[in-house]
Amino acid sequence: MRVLIKGAGVAGLTAALELVRRGVDVEVCDLADQPGRGASWFAGGMLAPWCERESADEAVLTSGQQALNWWEEATPGLVKRNGTLVVAPARDKAELSRFASRTSGYRWVDEEEIAALEPDIAGRFRTGLFFEEEGHLDPRLALAALYERLVSMGAVFHLGGDGVPQTSVDCVVDCTGSAQTGTLAGLRGVRGEMLYLRTGDVTLSRPVRLLHPRIPLYIVPREAGLFMVGATMIETDEAGPITVRSMMELLNAAYALHPAFGEAQIIETGTGIRPAFADNLPRISEKDGTLFINGAYRHGFLLSPAMARQAADIITCKEVSHENSRQRARA
Ligand SMILES: Cc1cc2nc3c(=O)[nH]c(=O)nc-3n(C[C@H](O)[C@H](O)[C@H](O)COP(=O)(O)OP(=O)(O)OC[C@H]3O[C@@H](n4cnc5c(N)ncnc54)[C@H](O)[C@@H]3O)c2cc1C
């Protein structure tokens, strides 16, 4: 069986791996000349199902829990299981209680424990929530590793062309994310702006979320001295450069977490368009013979493993039932 996957973002690459593992011949095409250059390029890479439950459906928690093991197995050495720390400035302490009331899988931590977890922010926050089971990865490294693995397992990539190779295939899977806005019923874009900061003066071991009544933000450590700060959530599919307001809010969050970020270098700014349906849950749907995996919203890394498994089951079960009908017809 041969399957063509359109789109080499996190949805496409995870689906490709699940299909290759089931013995399917996979081709992947993308308009970009490198894999993972859509919304996936700008992601924080937080694998945080318990924290995300604060504003997401229970399905995000249940499906998201398998993501940590999936990524650890698929991209060995890239998942960091150091948990998530959630803090708020003293004036926004009510935000912490609200966050706690909407989530599970955490414990309250005091100033001393915050200092033990993240020595560089010692003394800056009196209380916080620690989600010990959560993890994170660097999306750019993880998708590059997935790509290399797929190539070594025989998947064929067509990158940077007009997108569609002229091979005959049994099934087409569309994972083109926000490119389907306006075509796939109900899909919308949610703009997310982020930036990368570099400083040798701060070290963090895990994502730190800073709660705020208007705009909750987070900082995710990458390689030594590099930090991703994210992310805005704006209801538009306008993909232009980061705005001054968003940049100020992201920088304010970094500065509130540690004043040394005031001296950091701004290495990169970026905007990704998250594909989302009305319920903000991903969906597998079929239209005109194509299977669509879309709508990962702010959970592409968290939920793609579950979506990929589900899609691979659908595709391979269909093939088995087609093969059974062919055998019955021959008999
Ligand atoms: C700032 C930000 C932070 C985020 N943080 C997190 C996080 O911490 N954790 C998490 O789980 N999720 C996070 N997300 C969400 C996550 O990034 C998205 O859910 C995910 O990237 C969507 O993946 P996708 O593969 O559906 O789309 P994309 O990554 O956009 O991939 C779609 C691909 O399709 C290609 N394409 C488009 N048209 C065609 C065509 N006609 N033919 C072939 N290819 C085509 C594009 O070039 C692209 O490579 C974040 C998102 C943003 C923007």
mmCIF file of C-alpha atoms and ligand atoms in Angstrom:
data_model
loop_
_atom_site.group_PDB
_atom_site.id
_atom_site.type_symbol
_atom_site.label_atom_id
_atom_site.label_comp_id
_atom_site.label_asym_id
_atom_site.label_seq_id
_atom_site.Cartn_x
_atom_site.Cartn_y
_atom_site.Cartn_z
ATOM 1 C CA MET A 1 0.000 0.000 0.000
ATOM 2 C CA ARG A 2 1.299 3.480 -0.910
ATOM 3 C CA VAL A 3 0.165 6.664 0.858
ATOM 4 C CA LEU A 4 0.919 10.274 -0.037
ATOM 5 C CA ILE A 5 1.035 12.736 2.845
ATOM 6 C CA LYS A 6 0.736 16.415 1.972
ATOM 7 C CA GLY A 7 2.416 18.632 4.550
ATOM 8 C CA ALA A 8 5.613 17.886 6.488
ATOM 9 C CA GLY A 9 4.639 19.635 9.729
ATOM 10 C CA VAL A 10 4.172 17.814 12.998
ATOM 11 C CA ALA A 11 0.841 16.324 11.866
ATOM 12 C CA GLY A 12 2.301 14.996 8.593
ATOM 13 C CA LEU A 13 5.554 13.631 10.016
ATOM 14 C CA THR A 14 3.932 11.856 12.962
ATOM 15 C CA ALA A 15 1.346 10.293 10.616
ATOM 16 C CA ALA A 16 4.178 9.238 8.293
ATOM 17 C CA LEU A 17 6.000 7.448 11.112
ATOM 18 C CA GLU A 18 2.889 5.599 12.280
ATOM 19 C CA LEU A 19 2.197 4.434 8.708
ATOM 20 C CA VAL A 20 5.793 3.389 7.990
ATOM 21 C CA ARG A 21 5.764 1.411 11.243
ATOM 22 C CA ARG A 22 2.713 -0.477 9.940
ATOM 23 C CA GLY A 23 4.580 -1.421 6.746
ATOM 24 C CA VAL A 24 2.997 1.215 4.473
ATOM 25 C CA ASP A 25 5.059 2.855 1.683
ATOM 26 C CA VAL A 26 4.935 6.574 2.421
ATOM 27 C CA GLU A 27 5.691 9.630 0.322
ATOM 28 C CA VAL A 28 5.588 13.089 1.892
ATOM 29 C CA CYS A 29 5.422 16.347 -0.043
ATOM 30 C CA ASP A 30 5.675 19.935 1.152
ATOM 31 C CA LEU A 31 5.834 23.281 -0.613
ATOM 32 C CA ALA A 32 8.675 24.331 1.714
ATOM 33 C CA ASP A 33 12.171 23.070 0.956
ATOM 34 C CA GLN A 34 12.696 21.849 4.543
ATOM 35 C CA PRO A 35 10.337 19.831 6.746
ATOM 36 C CA GLY A 36 8.573 21.450 9.710
ATOM 37 C CA ARG A 37 8.573 25.059 8.502
ATOM 38 C CA GLY A 38 4.868 25.815 9.064
ATOM 39 C CA ALA A 39 3.261 26.562 12.448
ATOM 40 C CA SER A 40 5.347 23.713 13.868
ATOM 41 C CA TRP A 41 8.517 25.803 13.428
ATOM 42 C CA PHE A 42 7.321 28.355 15.977
ATOM 43 C CA ALA A 43 5.986 26.010 18.664
ATOM 44 C CA GLY A 44 7.101 25.973 22.269
ATOM 45 C CA GLY A 45 7.317 22.173 22.260
ATOM 46 C CA MET A 46 5.598 21.868 25.630
ATOM 47 C CA LEU A 47 4.159 18.411 26.281
ATOM 48 C CA ALA A 48 1.882 19.696 28.995
ATOM 49 C CA PRO A 49 -1.489 17.896 29.034
ATOM 50 C CA TRP A 50 -2.257 18.706 32.689
ATOM 51 C CA CYS A 51 -1.534 22.446 32.328
ATOM 52 C CA GLU A 52 -3.394 22.666 29.024
ATOM 53 C CA ARG A 53 -6.524 21.231 30.670
ATOM 54 C CA GLU A 54 -6.912 24.690 32.234
ATOM 55 C CA SER A 55 -8.468 25.926 28.995
ATOM 56 C CA ALA A 56 -8.930 22.733 26.994
ATOM 57 C CA ASP A 57 -11.289 19.776 26.787
ATOM 58 C CA GLU A 58 -10.702 16.598 28.832
ATOM 59 C CA ALA A 59 -9.745 14.869 25.533
ATOM 60 C CA VAL A 60 -6.555 16.955 25.435
ATOM 61 C CA LEU A 61 -5.548 15.525 28.806
ATOM 62 C CA THR A 62 -6.417 11.913 27.972
ATOM 63 C CA SER A 63 -4.936 11.867 24.440
ATOM 64 C CA GLY A 64 -2.039 14.120 25.373
ATOM 65 C CA GLN A 65 -0.662 11.838 28.060
ATOM 66 C CA GLN A 66 0.665 9.372 25.477
ATOM 67 C CA ALA A 67 2.710 12.123 23.783
ATOM 68 C CA LEU A 68 5.657 12.022 26.193
ATOM 69 C CA ASN A 69 6.387 8.326 25.628
ATOM 70 C CA TRP A 70 5.700 8.591 21.904
ATOM 71 C CA TRP A 71 8.215 11.401 21.386
ATOM 72 C CA GLU A 72 10.757 9.779 23.682
ATOM 73 C CA GLU A 73 10.628 6.604 21.611
ATOM 74 C CA ALA A 74 10.487 8.406 18.224
ATOM 75 C CA THR A 75 13.207 10.977 18.962
ATOM 76 C CA PRO A 76 15.470 9.397 21.606
ATOM 77 C CA GLY A 77 17.192 11.837 23.930
ATOM 78 C CA LEU A 78 15.171 14.898 22.888
ATOM 79 C CA VAL A 79 12.356 14.845 25.468
ATOM 80 C CA LYS A 80 13.120 16.525 28.786
ATOM 81 C CA ARG A 81 10.905 15.298 31.600
ATOM 82 C CA ASN A 82 11.499 18.075 34.100
ATOM 83 C CA GLY A 83 7.885 19.116 34.582
ATOM 84 C CA THR A 84 6.340 22.574 34.286
ATOM 85 C CA LEU A 85 6.474 25.351 36.858
ATOM 86 C CA VAL A 86 3.559 27.802 36.973
ATOM 87 C CA VAL A 87 4.018 31.079 38.848
ATOM 88 C CA ALA A 88 2.289 34.456 39.139
ATOM 89 C CA PRO A 89 3.354 37.833 40.480
ATOM 90 C CA ALA A 90 2.079 38.399 44.063
ATOM 91 C CA ARG A 91 -0.694 40.740 42.830
ATOM 92 C CA ASP A 92 -2.038 37.992 40.525
ATOM 93 C CA LYS A 93 -2.071 35.238 43.152
ATOM 94 C CA ALA A 94 -5.784 34.654 42.507
ATOM 95 C CA GLU A 95 -4.785 33.519 39.013
ATOM 96 C CA LEU A 96 -2.806 30.640 40.523
ATOM 97 C CA SER A 97 -5.812 29.468 42.549
ATOM 98 C CA ARG A 98 -8.002 29.723 39.474
ATOM 99 C CA PHE A 99 -5.454 27.745 37.418
ATOM 100 C CA ALA A 100 -5.229 25.123 40.176
ATOM 101 C CA SER A 101 -9.019 24.768 40.346
ATOM 102 C CA ARG A 102 -9.163 23.947 36.639
ATOM 103 C CA THR A 103 -6.278 21.463 36.502
ATOM 104 C CA SER A 104 -4.884 18.338 38.189
ATOM 105 C CA GLY A 105 -1.526 16.585 38.382
ATOM 106 C CA TYR A 106 0.256 19.382 40.268
ATOM 107 C CA ARG A 107 1.436 20.178 43.740
ATOM 108 C CA TRP A 108 1.690 23.583 45.369
ATOM 109 C CA VAL A 109 5.293 24.706 45.871
ATOM 110 C CA ASP A 110 6.546 27.410 48.214
ATOM 111 C CA GLU A 111 9.417 29.846 47.851
ATOM 112 C CA GLU A 112 11.925 27.280 49.065
ATOM 113 C CA GLU A 113 10.844 24.606 46.614
ATOM 114 C CA ILE A 114 10.716 27.088 43.736
ATOM 115 C CA ALA A 115 14.318 27.987 44.604
ATOM 116 C CA ALA A 116 15.274 24.305 44.595
ATOM 117 C CA LEU A 117 13.610 23.727 41.216
ATOM 118 C CA GLU A 118 14.794 26.914 39.512
ATOM 119 C CA PRO A 119 17.604 28.520 41.534
ATOM 120 C CA ASP A 120 17.848 31.514 39.176
ATOM 121 C CA ILE A 121 14.347 32.738 40.048
ATOM 122 C CA ALA A 122 14.756 32.140 43.809
ATOM 123 C CA GLY A 123 12.994 34.760 45.916
ATOM 124 C CA ARG A 124 10.952 36.175 43.041
ATOM 125 C CA PHE A 125 7.704 34.182 43.619
ATOM 126 C CA ARG A 126 6.169 33.079 46.926
ATOM 127 C CA THR A 127 4.039 30.210 45.634
ATOM 128 C CA GLY A 128 3.624 28.232 42.457
ATOM 129 C CA LEU A 129 2.261 25.018 40.955
ATOM 130 C CA PHE A 130 4.553 22.219 39.892
ATOM 131 C CA PHE A 131 3.320 19.770 37.238
ATOM 132 C CA GLU A 132 5.958 17.096 37.722
ATOM 133 C CA GLU A 133 4.873 14.634 35.013
ATOM 134 C CA GLU A 134 5.066 17.076 32.119
ATOM 135 C CA GLY A 135 7.900 17.498 29.654
ATOM 136 C CA HIS A 136 9.136 19.490 26.696
ATOM 137 C CA LEU A 137 11.216 19.159 23.546
ATOM 138 C CA ASP A 138 12.761 21.439 20.965
ATOM 139 C CA PRO A 139 10.293 21.203 18.042
ATOM 140 C CA ARG A 140 12.930 22.043 15.431
ATOM 141 C CA LEU A 141 15.288 19.302 16.620
ATOM 142 C CA ALA A 142 12.432 16.828 17.087
ATOM 143 C CA LEU A 143 11.043 17.313 13.573
ATOM 144 C CA ALA A 144 14.531 17.137 12.042
ATOM 145 C CA ALA A 145 15.098 13.867 13.917
ATOM 146 C CA LEU A 146 11.734 12.524 12.768
ATOM 147 C CA TYR A 147 12.568 13.427 9.164
ATOM 148 C CA GLU A 148 15.967 11.663 9.350
ATOM 149 C CA ARG A 149 14.336 8.612 10.887
ATOM 150 C CA LEU A 150 11.654 8.483 8.206
ATOM 151 C CA VAL A 151 14.237 8.763 5.421
ATOM 152 C CA SER A 152 16.248 5.939 6.993
ATOM 153 C CA MET A 153 13.067 3.819 7.106
ATOM 154 C CA GLY A 154 12.452 4.341 3.384
ATOM 155 C CA ALA A 155 9.931 7.219 3.327
ATOM 156 C CA VAL A 156 10.334 9.382 0.212
ATOM 157 C CA PHE A 157 10.223 13.182 0.526
ATOM 158 C CA HIS A 158 9.373 15.704 -2.183
ATOM 159 C CA LEU A 159 10.281 19.078 -0.726
ATOM 160 C CA GLY A 160 10.180 22.527 -2.234
ATOM 161 C CA GLY A 161 8.377 21.569 -5.430
ATOM 162 C CA ASP A 162 4.822 22.343 -6.408
ATOM 163 C CA GLY A 163 3.815 19.913 -3.692
ATOM 164 C CA VAL A 164 2.257 16.972 -5.503
ATOM 165 C CA PRO A 165 4.430 14.176 -6.968
ATOM 166 C CA GLN A 166 2.970 12.353 -9.955
ATOM 167 C CA THR A 167 2.988 8.893 -8.357
ATOM 168 C CA SER A 168 -0.100 6.744 -8.167
ATOM 169 C CA VAL A 169 -1.103 6.167 -4.548
ATOM 170 C CA ASP A 170 -3.833 4.263 -2.689
ATOM 171 C CA CYS A 171 -4.597 7.067 -0.269
ATOM 172 C CA VAL A 172 -3.878 10.796 0.155
ATOM 173 C CA VAL A 173 -3.581 12.277 3.647
ATOM 174 C CA ASP A 174 -3.743 16.054 3.853
ATOM 175 C CA CYS A 175 -1.824 17.591 6.767
ATOM 176 C CA THR A 176 -1.417 21.092 5.367
ATOM 177 C CA GLY A 177 -2.660 22.841 8.509
ATOM 178 C CA SER A 178 -3.837 26.429 8.117
ATOM 179 C CA ALA A 179 -3.482 26.209 4.304
ATOM 180 C CA GLN A 180 -6.899 24.499 4.455
ATOM 181 C CA THR A 181 -8.600 27.532 6.059
ATOM 182 C CA GLY A 182 -11.564 28.407 3.866
ATOM 183 C CA THR A 183 -11.530 24.957 2.228
ATOM 184 C CA LEU A 184 -12.000 22.583 5.158
ATOM 185 C CA ALA A 185 -15.357 23.480 6.756
ATOM 186 C CA GLY A 186 -15.030 25.279 10.084
ATOM 187 C CA LEU A 187 -11.227 25.553 10.088
ATOM 188 C CA ARG A 188 -9.827 28.902 11.259
ATOM 189 C CA GLY A 189 -6.400 30.316 11.977
ATOM 190 C CA VAL A 190 -5.187 31.445 15.404
ATOM 191 C CA ARG A 191 -2.103 33.615 15.234
ATOM 192 C CA GLY A 192 0.731 32.874 17.641
ATOM 193 C CA GLU A 193 3.700 35.193 17.970
ATOM 194 C CA MET A 194 6.897 34.214 19.739
ATOM 195 C CA LEU A 195 10.518 35.197 20.100
ATOM 196 C CA TYR A 196 13.888 33.724 20.931
ATOM 197 C CA LEU A 197 16.145 35.375 23.513
ATOM 198 C CA ARG A 198 19.792 34.653 24.260
ATOM 199 C CA THR A 199 21.441 35.362 27.595
ATOM 200 C CA GLY A 200 24.154 33.684 29.608
ATOM 201 C CA ASP A 201 22.768 35.187 32.827
ATOM 202 C CA VAL A 202 19.711 32.947 33.319
ATOM 203 C CA THR A 203 19.381 29.174 33.457
ATOM 204 C CA LEU A 204 16.041 27.353 33.539
ATOM 205 C CA SER A 205 15.493 23.598 33.564
ATOM 206 C CA ARG A 206 11.879 23.498 32.488
ATOM 207 C CA PRO A 207 9.098 25.604 30.919
ATOM 208 C CA VAL A 208 7.931 28.319 33.291
ATOM 209 C CA ARG A 209 4.424 29.710 32.808
ATOM 210 C CA LEU A 210 3.759 33.178 34.107
ATOM 211 C CA LEU A 211 0.068 33.741 34.825
ATOM 212 C CA HIS A 212 -1.545 37.088 34.215
ATOM 213 C CA PRO A 213 -5.280 37.931 34.002
ATOM 214 C CA ARG A 214 -4.994 39.198 30.424
ATOM 215 C CA ILE A 215 -2.145 37.406 28.731
ATOM 216 C CA PRO A 216 -0.560 34.283 30.267
ATOM 217 C CA LEU A 217 2.869 33.642 28.741
ATOM 218 C CA TYR A 218 5.642 31.106 29.067
ATOM 219 C CA ILE A 219 9.385 30.703 28.662
ATOM 220 C CA VAL A 220 10.832 27.426 27.411
ATOM 221 C CA PRO A 221 14.580 26.761 27.750
ATOM 222 C CA ARG A 222 16.345 25.448 24.644
ATOM 223 C CA GLU A 223 20.086 24.786 24.393
ATOM 224 C CA ALA A 224 22.250 26.596 26.990
ATOM 225 C CA GLY A 225 21.512 30.332 26.993
ATOM 226 C CA LEU A 226 18.614 30.195 24.501
ATOM 227 C CA PHE A 227 14.955 30.721 25.466
ATOM 228 C CA MET A 228 11.711 30.606 23.515
ATOM 229 C CA VAL A 229 9.130 33.105 24.794
ATOM 230 C CA GLY A 230 5.529 32.536 23.734
ATOM 231 C CA ALA A 231 2.913 32.974 22.731
ATOM 232 C CA THR A 232 0.098 35.261 21.700
ATOM 233 C CA MET A 233 -3.334 33.892 20.788
ATOM 234 C CA ILE A 234 -5.007 36.156 18.269
ATOM 235 C CA GLU A 235 -8.104 35.197 16.282
ATOM 236 C CA THR A 236 -6.797 35.827 12.780
ATOM 237 C CA ASP A 237 -4.954 33.980 10.040
ATOM 238 C CA GLU A 238 -2.887 37.084 9.260
ATOM 239 C CA ALA A 239 0.716 35.810 9.240
ATOM 240 C CA GLY A 240 2.653 39.090 9.155
ATOM 241 C CA PRO A 241 5.589 39.949 11.434
ATOM 242 C CA ILE A 242 5.174 40.316 15.196
ATOM 243 C CA THR A 243 3.459 43.535 16.341
ATOM 244 C CA VAL A 244 4.942 46.048 18.774
ATOM 245 C CA ARG A 245 2.227 45.284 21.352
ATOM 246 C CA SER A 246 2.865 41.546 21.224
ATOM 247 C CA MET A 247 6.618 42.039 21.386
ATOM 248 C CA MET A 248 6.214 44.294 24.449
ATOM 249 C CA GLU A 249 3.985 41.752 26.193
ATOM 250 C CA LEU A 250 6.359 38.862 25.535
ATOM 251 C CA LEU A 251 9.360 40.897 26.672
ATOM 252 C CA ASN A 252 7.492 42.112 29.772
ATOM 253 C CA ALA A 253 6.807 38.501 30.726
ATOM 254 C CA ALA A 254 10.471 37.592 30.332
ATOM 255 C CA TYR A 255 11.527 40.632 32.341
ATOM 256 C CA ALA A 256 8.963 39.861 35.074
ATOM 257 C CA LEU A 257 10.367 36.347 35.358
ATOM 258 C CA HIS A 258 13.939 37.616 35.659
ATOM 259 C CA PRO A 259 15.296 41.154 35.134
ATOM 260 C CA ALA A 260 18.432 39.698 33.519
ATOM 261 C CA PHE A 261 16.263 39.069 30.452
ATOM 262 C CA GLY A 262 16.392 42.875 30.046
ATOM 263 C CA GLU A 263 19.970 42.461 28.836
ATOM 264 C CA ALA A 264 19.249 39.443 26.627
ATOM 265 C CA GLN A 265 19.651 39.549 22.853
ATOM 266 C CA ILE A 266 16.521 39.143 20.727
ATOM 267 C CA ILE A 267 17.669 36.430 18.352
ATOM 268 C CA GLU A 268 14.477 35.811 16.391
ATOM 269 C CA THR A 269 10.817 36.742 16.256
ATOM 270 C CA GLY A 270 8.183 34.678 14.502
ATOM 271 C CA THR A 271 4.518 34.145 13.792
ATOM 272 C CA GLY A 272 2.778 30.816 13.288
ATOM 273 C CA ILE A 273 -0.851 30.240 12.347
ATOM 274 C CA ARG A 274 -2.401 27.473 14.420
ATOM 275 C CA PRO A 275 -5.118 25.549 12.567
ATOM 276 C CA ALA A 276 -8.244 25.213 14.742
ATOM 277 C CA PHE A 277 -11.859 24.078 14.605
ATOM 278 C CA ALA A 278 -14.615 25.674 16.709
ATOM 279 C CA ASP A 279 -14.053 23.277 19.648
ATOM 280 C CA ASN A 280 -10.252 23.681 19.420
ATOM 281 C CA LEU A 281 -9.883 19.906 19.096
ATOM 282 C CA PRO A 282 -8.116 18.172 16.196
ATOM 283 C CA ARG A 283 -10.122 16.130 13.746
ATOM 284 C CA ILE A 284 -9.654 13.394 11.178
ATOM 285 C CA SER A 285 -12.133 13.841 8.350
ATOM 286 C CA GLU A 286 -12.617 12.572 4.828
ATOM 287 C CA LYS A 287 -13.515 14.650 1.789
ATOM 288 C CA ASP A 288 -13.408 13.651 -1.900
ATOM 289 C CA GLY A 289 -11.292 10.577 -1.117
ATOM 290 C CA THR A 290 -8.670 12.507 0.896
ATOM 291 C CA LEU A 291 -8.164 11.995 4.625
ATOM 292 C CA PHE A 292 -7.530 15.263 6.497
ATOM 293 C CA ILE A 293 -5.693 15.478 9.823
ATOM 294 C CA ASN A 294 -6.090 19.031 10.972
ATOM 295 C CA GLY A 295 -7.109 21.435 13.738
ATOM 296 C CA ALA A 296 -4.295 20.744 16.224
ATOM 297 C CA TYR A 297 -4.670 24.337 17.509
ATOM 298 C CA ARG A 298 -2.129 24.897 20.305
ATOM 299 C CA HIS A 299 -1.558 21.163 20.781
ATOM 300 C CA GLY A 300 0.239 19.947 17.660
ATOM 301 C CA PHE A 301 3.117 18.308 19.523
ATOM 302 C CA LEU A 302 0.879 17.134 22.329
ATOM 303 C CA LEU A 303 -1.890 15.555 20.246
ATOM 304 C CA SER A 304 -0.314 14.583 16.905
ATOM 305 C CA PRO A 305 0.911 11.194 18.185
ATOM 306 C CA ALA A 306 -2.663 10.201 19.122
ATOM 307 C CA MET A 307 -4.051 11.598 15.857
ATOM 308 C CA ALA A 308 -1.365 9.821 13.838
ATOM 309 C CA ARG A 309 -2.151 6.466 15.458
ATOM 310 C CA GLN A 310 -5.855 6.953 14.824
ATOM 311 C CA ALA A 311 -5.311 7.936 11.176
ATOM 312 C CA ALA A 312 -2.940 4.998 10.589
ATOM 313 C CA ASP A 313 -5.541 2.617 12.056
ATOM 314 C CA ILE A 314 -8.223 4.010 9.725
ATOM 315 C CA ILE A 315 -5.980 3.746 6.645
ATOM 316 C CA THR A 316 -4.637 0.268 7.350
ATOM 317 C CA CYS A 317 -8.071 -1.127 8.382
ATOM 318 C CA LYS A 318 -9.500 0.181 5.124
ATOM 319 C CA GLU A 319 -6.728 -1.558 3.198
ATOM 320 C CA VAL A 320 -7.450 -4.839 5.025
ATOM 321 C CA SER A 321 -11.178 -4.598 4.246
ATOM 322 C CA HIS A 322 -10.412 -3.739 0.570
ATOM 323 C CA GLU A 323 -8.064 -6.728 0.378
ATOM 324 C CA ASN A 324 -10.770 -8.973 1.922
ATOM 325 C CA SER A 325 -13.315 -7.779 -0.673
ATOM 326 C CA ARG A 326 -10.782 -8.369 -3.473
ATOM 327 C CA GLN A 327 -10.217 -11.930 -2.180
ATOM 328 C CA ARG A 328 -13.967 -12.536 -1.909
ATOM 329 C CA ALA A 329 -14.427 -11.261 -5.482
ATOM 330 C CA ARG A 330 -11.664 -13.616 -6.711
ATOM 331 C CA ALA A 331 -13.098 -16.656 -4.823
HETATM 332 C C1 LIG B 1 3.770 30.250 18.817
HETATM 333 C C2 LIG B 1 3.232 28.858 18.898
HETATM 334 C C3 LIG B 1 3.528 28.064 20.001
HETATM 335 C C4 LIG B 1 3.051 26.746 20.070
HETATM 336 N N1 LIG B 1 3.412 25.967 21.134
HETATM 337 C C5 LIG B 1 3.004 24.669 21.183
HETATM 338 C C6 LIG B 1 3.407 23.818 22.241
HETATM 339 O O1 LIG B 1 4.153 24.238 23.134
HETATM 340 N N2 LIG B 1 2.971 22.519 22.259
HETATM 341 C C7 LIG B 1 2.165 22.019 21.273
HETATM 342 O O2 LIG B 1 1.790 20.845 21.331
HETATM 343 N N3 LIG B 1 1.769 22.813 20.240
HETATM 344 C C8 LIG B 1 2.167 24.113 20.173
HETATM 345 N N4 LIG B 1 1.769 24.918 19.144
HETATM 346 C C9 LIG B 1 0.807 24.391 18.169
HETATM 347 C C10 LIG B 1 1.486 23.620 17.052
HETATM 348 O O3 LIG B 1 2.608 24.310 16.588
HETATM 349 C C11 LIG B 1 0.468 23.416 15.915
HETATM 350 O O4 LIG B 1 -0.674 22.783 16.434
HETATM 351 C C12 LIG B 1 1.081 22.516 14.858
HETATM 352 O O5 LIG B 1 2.293 23.055 14.407
HETATM 353 C C13 LIG B 1 0.147 22.302 13.673
HETATM 354 O O6 LIG B 1 0.826 21.358 12.884
HETATM 355 P P1 LIG B 1 0.399 20.994 11.401
HETATM 356 O O7 LIG B 1 1.347 19.958 10.941
HETATM 357 O O8 LIG B 1 -1.064 20.742 11.364
HETATM 358 O O9 LIG B 1 0.619 22.362 10.579
HETATM 359 P P2 LIG B 1 1.973 23.037 10.091
HETATM 360 O O10 LIG B 1 3.070 22.880 11.045
HETATM 361 O O11 LIG B 1 1.591 24.427 9.715
HETATM 362 O O12 LIG B 1 2.366 22.193 8.801
HETATM 363 C C14 LIG B 1 1.653 22.296 7.581
HETATM 364 C C15 LIG B 1 2.638 22.035 6.469
HETATM 365 O O13 LIG B 1 1.913 21.940 5.236
HETATM 366 C C16 LIG B 1 2.686 22.561 4.229
HETATM 367 N N5 LIG B 1 1.792 22.885 3.113
HETATM 368 C C17 LIG B 1 0.877 23.888 3.019
HETATM 369 N N6 LIG B 1 0.221 23.808 1.837
HETATM 370 C C18 LIG B 1 0.715 22.711 1.182
HETATM 371 C C19 LIG B 1 0.409 22.083 -0.067
HETATM 372 N N7 LIG B 1 -0.526 22.544 -0.906
HETATM 373 N N8 LIG B 1 1.096 20.972 -0.417
HETATM 374 C C20 LIG B 1 2.065 20.468 0.402
HETATM 375 N N9 LIG B 1 2.384 21.020 1.604
HETATM 376 C C21 LIG B 1 1.711 22.121 1.990
HETATM 377 C C22 LIG B 1 3.330 23.743 4.922
HETATM 378 O O14 LIG B 1 4.488 24.184 4.214
HETATM 379 C C23 LIG B 1 3.669 23.145 6.281
HETATM 380 O O15 LIG B 1 4.966 22.595 6.312
HETATM 381 C C24 LIG B 1 2.239 26.233 19.029
HETATM 382 C C25 LIG B 1 1.955 27.023 17.921
HETATM 383 C C26 LIG B 1 2.446 28.316 17.837
HETATM 384 C C27 LIG B 1 2.158 29.138 16.616
#
